[in-house]
Coordinates of C-alpha atoms in Angstrom, one line a residue:
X98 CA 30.5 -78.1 130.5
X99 CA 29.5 -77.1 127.2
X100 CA 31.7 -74.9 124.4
X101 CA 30.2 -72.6 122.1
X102 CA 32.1 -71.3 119.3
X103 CA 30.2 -68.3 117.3
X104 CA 31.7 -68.4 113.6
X105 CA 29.8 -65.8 111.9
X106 CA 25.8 -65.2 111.5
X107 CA 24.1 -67.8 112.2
X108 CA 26.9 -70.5 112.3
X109 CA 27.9 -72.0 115.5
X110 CA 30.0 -74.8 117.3
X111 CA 28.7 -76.6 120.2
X112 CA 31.4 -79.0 121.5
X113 CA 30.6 -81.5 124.0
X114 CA 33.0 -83.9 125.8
X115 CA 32.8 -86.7 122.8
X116 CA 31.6 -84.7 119.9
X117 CA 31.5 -81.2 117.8
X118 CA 27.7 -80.1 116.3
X119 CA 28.1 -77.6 113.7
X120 CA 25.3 -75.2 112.6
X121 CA 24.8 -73.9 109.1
X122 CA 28.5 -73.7 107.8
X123 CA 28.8 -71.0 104.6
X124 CA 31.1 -69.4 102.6
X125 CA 31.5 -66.1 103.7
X126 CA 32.3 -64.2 100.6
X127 CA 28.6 -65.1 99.3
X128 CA 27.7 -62.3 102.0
X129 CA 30.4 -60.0 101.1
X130 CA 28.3 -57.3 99.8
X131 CA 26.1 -57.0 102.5
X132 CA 29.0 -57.6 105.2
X133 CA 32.2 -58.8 105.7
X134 CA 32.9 -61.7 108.2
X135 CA 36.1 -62.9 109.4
X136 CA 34.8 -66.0 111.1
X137 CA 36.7 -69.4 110.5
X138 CA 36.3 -72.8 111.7
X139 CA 38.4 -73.7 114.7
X140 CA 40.6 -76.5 114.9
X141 CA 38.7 -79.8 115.5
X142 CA 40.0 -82.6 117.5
X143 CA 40.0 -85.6 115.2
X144 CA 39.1 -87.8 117.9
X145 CA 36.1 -86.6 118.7
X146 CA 32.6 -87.4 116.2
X147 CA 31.5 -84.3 114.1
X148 CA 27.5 -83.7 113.0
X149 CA 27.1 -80.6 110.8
X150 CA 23.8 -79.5 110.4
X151 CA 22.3 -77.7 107.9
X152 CA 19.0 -75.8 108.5
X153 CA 17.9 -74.7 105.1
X154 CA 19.3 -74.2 101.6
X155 CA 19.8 -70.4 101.5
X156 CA 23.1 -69.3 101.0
X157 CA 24.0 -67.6 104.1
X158 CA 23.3 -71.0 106.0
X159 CA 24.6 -73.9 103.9
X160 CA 27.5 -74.7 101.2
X161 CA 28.3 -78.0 99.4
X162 CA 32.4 -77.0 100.4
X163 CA 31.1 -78.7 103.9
X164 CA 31.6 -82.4 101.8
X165 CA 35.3 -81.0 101.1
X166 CA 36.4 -79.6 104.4
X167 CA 35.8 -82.0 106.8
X168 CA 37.1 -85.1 104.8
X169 CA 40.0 -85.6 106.8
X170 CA 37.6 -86.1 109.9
X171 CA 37.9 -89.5 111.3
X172 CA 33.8 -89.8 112.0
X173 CA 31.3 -87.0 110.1
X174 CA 27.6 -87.2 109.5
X175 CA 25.9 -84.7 107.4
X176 CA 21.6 -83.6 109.1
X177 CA 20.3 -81.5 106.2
X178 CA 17.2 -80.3 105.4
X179 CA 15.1 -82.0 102.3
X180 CA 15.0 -79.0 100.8
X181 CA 18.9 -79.3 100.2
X182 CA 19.4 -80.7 96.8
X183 CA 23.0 -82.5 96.1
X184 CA 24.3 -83.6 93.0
X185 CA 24.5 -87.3 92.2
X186 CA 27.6 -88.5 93.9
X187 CA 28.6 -85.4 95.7
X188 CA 29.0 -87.5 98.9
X189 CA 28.7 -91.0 100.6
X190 CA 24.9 -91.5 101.2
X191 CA 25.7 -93.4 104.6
X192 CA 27.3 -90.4 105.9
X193 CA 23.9 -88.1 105.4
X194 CA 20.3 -88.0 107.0
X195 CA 17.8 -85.8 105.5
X196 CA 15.3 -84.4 107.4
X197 CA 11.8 -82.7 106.8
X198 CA 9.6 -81.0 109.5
X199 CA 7.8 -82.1 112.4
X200 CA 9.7 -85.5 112.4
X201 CA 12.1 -87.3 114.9
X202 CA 15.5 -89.1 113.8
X203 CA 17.7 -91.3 115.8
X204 CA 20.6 -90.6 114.4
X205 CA 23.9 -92.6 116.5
X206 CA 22.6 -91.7 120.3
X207 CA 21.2 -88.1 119.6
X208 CA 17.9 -87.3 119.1
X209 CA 16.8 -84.7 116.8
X210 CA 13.5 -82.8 116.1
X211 CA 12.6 -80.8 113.4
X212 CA 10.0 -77.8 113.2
X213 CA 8.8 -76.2 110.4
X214 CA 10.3 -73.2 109.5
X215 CA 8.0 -70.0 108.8
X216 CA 10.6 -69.1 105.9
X217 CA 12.6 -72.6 104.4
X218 CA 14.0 -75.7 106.0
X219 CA 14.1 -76.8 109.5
X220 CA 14.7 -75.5 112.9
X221 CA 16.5 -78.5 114.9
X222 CA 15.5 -80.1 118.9
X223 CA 18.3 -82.0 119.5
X224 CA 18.6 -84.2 122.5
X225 CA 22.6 -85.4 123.1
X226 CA 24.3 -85.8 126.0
X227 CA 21.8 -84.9 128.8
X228 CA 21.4 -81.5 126.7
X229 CA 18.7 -80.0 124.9
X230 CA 19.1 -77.6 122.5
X231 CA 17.2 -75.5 120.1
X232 CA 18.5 -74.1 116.9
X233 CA 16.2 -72.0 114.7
X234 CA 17.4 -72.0 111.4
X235 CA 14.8 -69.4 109.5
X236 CA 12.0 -69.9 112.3
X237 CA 11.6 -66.2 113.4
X238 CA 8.8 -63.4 113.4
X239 CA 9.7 -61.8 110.6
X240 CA 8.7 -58.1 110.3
X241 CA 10.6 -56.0 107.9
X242 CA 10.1 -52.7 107.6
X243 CA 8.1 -51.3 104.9
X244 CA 6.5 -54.1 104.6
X245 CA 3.0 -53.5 106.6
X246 CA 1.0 -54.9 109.6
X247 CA -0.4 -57.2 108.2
X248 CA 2.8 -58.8 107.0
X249 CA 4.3 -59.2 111.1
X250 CA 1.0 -60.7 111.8
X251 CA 1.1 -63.3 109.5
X252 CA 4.5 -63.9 110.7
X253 CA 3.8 -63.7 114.0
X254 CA 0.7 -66.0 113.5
X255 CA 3.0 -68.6 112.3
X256 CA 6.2 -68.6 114.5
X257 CA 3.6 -68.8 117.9
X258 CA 1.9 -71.8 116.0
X259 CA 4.9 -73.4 114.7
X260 CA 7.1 -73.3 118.3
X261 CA 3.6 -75.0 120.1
X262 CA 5.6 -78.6 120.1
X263 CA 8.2 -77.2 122.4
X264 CA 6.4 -74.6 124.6
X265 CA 6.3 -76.8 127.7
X266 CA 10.1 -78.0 127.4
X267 CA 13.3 -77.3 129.1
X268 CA 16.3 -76.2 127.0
X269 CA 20.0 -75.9 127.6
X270 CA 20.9 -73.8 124.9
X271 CA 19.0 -71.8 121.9
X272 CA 20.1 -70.2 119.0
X273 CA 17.4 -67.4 118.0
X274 CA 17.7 -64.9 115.2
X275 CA 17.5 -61.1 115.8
X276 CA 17.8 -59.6 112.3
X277 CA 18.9 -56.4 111.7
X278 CA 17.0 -56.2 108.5
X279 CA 14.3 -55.9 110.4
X280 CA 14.4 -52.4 111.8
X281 CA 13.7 -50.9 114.7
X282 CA 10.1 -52.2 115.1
X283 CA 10.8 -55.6 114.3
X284 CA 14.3 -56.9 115.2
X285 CA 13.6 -58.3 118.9
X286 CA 10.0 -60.1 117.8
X287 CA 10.9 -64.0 117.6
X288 CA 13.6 -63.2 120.3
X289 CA 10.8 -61.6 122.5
X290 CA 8.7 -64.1 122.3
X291 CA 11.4 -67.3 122.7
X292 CA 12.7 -65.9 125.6
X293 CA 9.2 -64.8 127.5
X294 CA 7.8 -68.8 126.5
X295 CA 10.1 -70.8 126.3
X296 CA 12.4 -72.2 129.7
X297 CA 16.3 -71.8 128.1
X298 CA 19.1 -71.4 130.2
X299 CA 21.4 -70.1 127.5
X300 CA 20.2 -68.1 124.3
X301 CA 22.5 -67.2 121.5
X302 CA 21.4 -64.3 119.1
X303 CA 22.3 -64.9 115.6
X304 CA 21.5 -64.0 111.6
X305 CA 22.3 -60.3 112.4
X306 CA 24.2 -59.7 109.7
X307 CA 27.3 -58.4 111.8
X308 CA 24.8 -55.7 113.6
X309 CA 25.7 -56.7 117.1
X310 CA 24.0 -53.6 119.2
X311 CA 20.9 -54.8 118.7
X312 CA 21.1 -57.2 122.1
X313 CA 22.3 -54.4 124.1
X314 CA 19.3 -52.3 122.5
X315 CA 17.0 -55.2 123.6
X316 CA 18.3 -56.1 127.0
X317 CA 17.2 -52.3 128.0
X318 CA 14.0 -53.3 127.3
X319 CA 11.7 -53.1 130.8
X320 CA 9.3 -55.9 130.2
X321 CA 12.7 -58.2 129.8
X322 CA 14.2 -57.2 132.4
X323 CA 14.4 -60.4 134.8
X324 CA 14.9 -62.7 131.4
X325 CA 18.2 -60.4 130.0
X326 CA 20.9 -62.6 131.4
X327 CA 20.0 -65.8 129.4
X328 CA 20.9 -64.0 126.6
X329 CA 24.8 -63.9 125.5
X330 CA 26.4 -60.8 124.4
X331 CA 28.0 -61.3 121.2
X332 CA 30.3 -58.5 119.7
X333 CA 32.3 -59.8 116.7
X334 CA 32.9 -63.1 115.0
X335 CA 35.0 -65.8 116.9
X336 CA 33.8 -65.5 119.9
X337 CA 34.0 -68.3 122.2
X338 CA 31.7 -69.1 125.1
X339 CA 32.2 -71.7 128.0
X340 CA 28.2 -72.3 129.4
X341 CA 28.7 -74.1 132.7
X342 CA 26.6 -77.0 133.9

């Protein structure tokens, strides 16, 4: 069995029997403007191994307080993406793997695969466990409003192109964005095309900037109508999930 812990955005928790992965840990108040999060970190087992992941460098998915808040861990290892830039001795290089797109890295017994993101960064395969998972990072359709036809295309061009490597695998758990910024006419996009192309058990919305009707909105949508229940309902911040086996 499998935990998921939804923090905030598009930060999560997966915890698996030996370990904790942690998606794209911020600071909350950077967002504070736009909307105010309560998420907060739950309480980590310091036996088990902890891998925090950082997808891009943008504010709402990465801070350098993850070096300070985890130090008391008795086993961490920092994945970030190259476009993450640390200052000279912020942390133990041992403890950190960079990655850039379209790569593979063993890192201990996972294995983890990076695609390029249509925005910044990374989205992550990783392989741990007997699990696959998918986590986007900025990998979406983006389509904001205002912003003309041609603009989705592009987008759209890109995200179909750029999810090719995994189209014919099986994943246990995805983490898709479904932006609220987007409007209407563009929110359920990358979603709409992850969950019609791509064989996941489990999807998690996320980076919808505390806008949670949007899933219900898109679960009422006919064409979906045999693919709604793989994706989780989320309503507010600390939510926690048990996914069965």
């Amino acid at each position: 069995m499998l935990k998921v812990y939804y923090l905030m955005h598009s930060s999560f928790v997966v915890e698996l029997d030996d370990r904790y992965l942690l998606f794209d840990y911020f600071e909350k108040d950077v967002l504070r403007d736009a909307v105010e999060y309560r998420g907060s970190l739950p309480e980590f087992d310091k036996n088990k191994r902890l891998y925090v992941f950082s997808s891009n460098c943008h504010k709402d998915h990465y801070t350098e307080n993850i070096f300070n808040i985890f130090q008391g861990s008795s086993y961490v290892k920092y994945i970030l993406s190259k476009d993450i830039k640390l200052k000279r001795g912020l942390v133990d290089k041992s403890t950190m793997q960079f990655v850039g797109p379209l790569h593979k890295y063993s890192i201990d017994d996972m294995t983890v695969e990076t695609l390029r993101s249509n925005d910044v960064g990374v989205a992550f395969v990783i392989s741990v466990g007997g699990y696959n998972i998918y986590y986007a990072g900025t990998l979406n359709w983006w389509n904001a409003e205002g912003r003309g036809e041609l603009y989705g295309e592009q987008y759209g061009r890109e995200y179909r192109r750029y999810l090719r490597p995994i189209l014919n695998r099986k994943f246990d758990l995805g983490f898709v964005p479904m932006d609220a910024r987007m409007g209407e006419d563009g929110y359920f996009l990358g979603m709409d095309y992850f969950i019609k192309h791509i064989d996941c058990d489990t999807i998690f919305p996320m980076n919808m900037w505390g806008d949670y009707k949007w899933i219900s909105r898109f679960k009422t949508r006919p064409d979906i109508v045999n693919l709604k229940d793989r994706l989780i309902d989320i309503e507010r911040e600390n939510m926690i999930f048990e996914i069965e086996d």
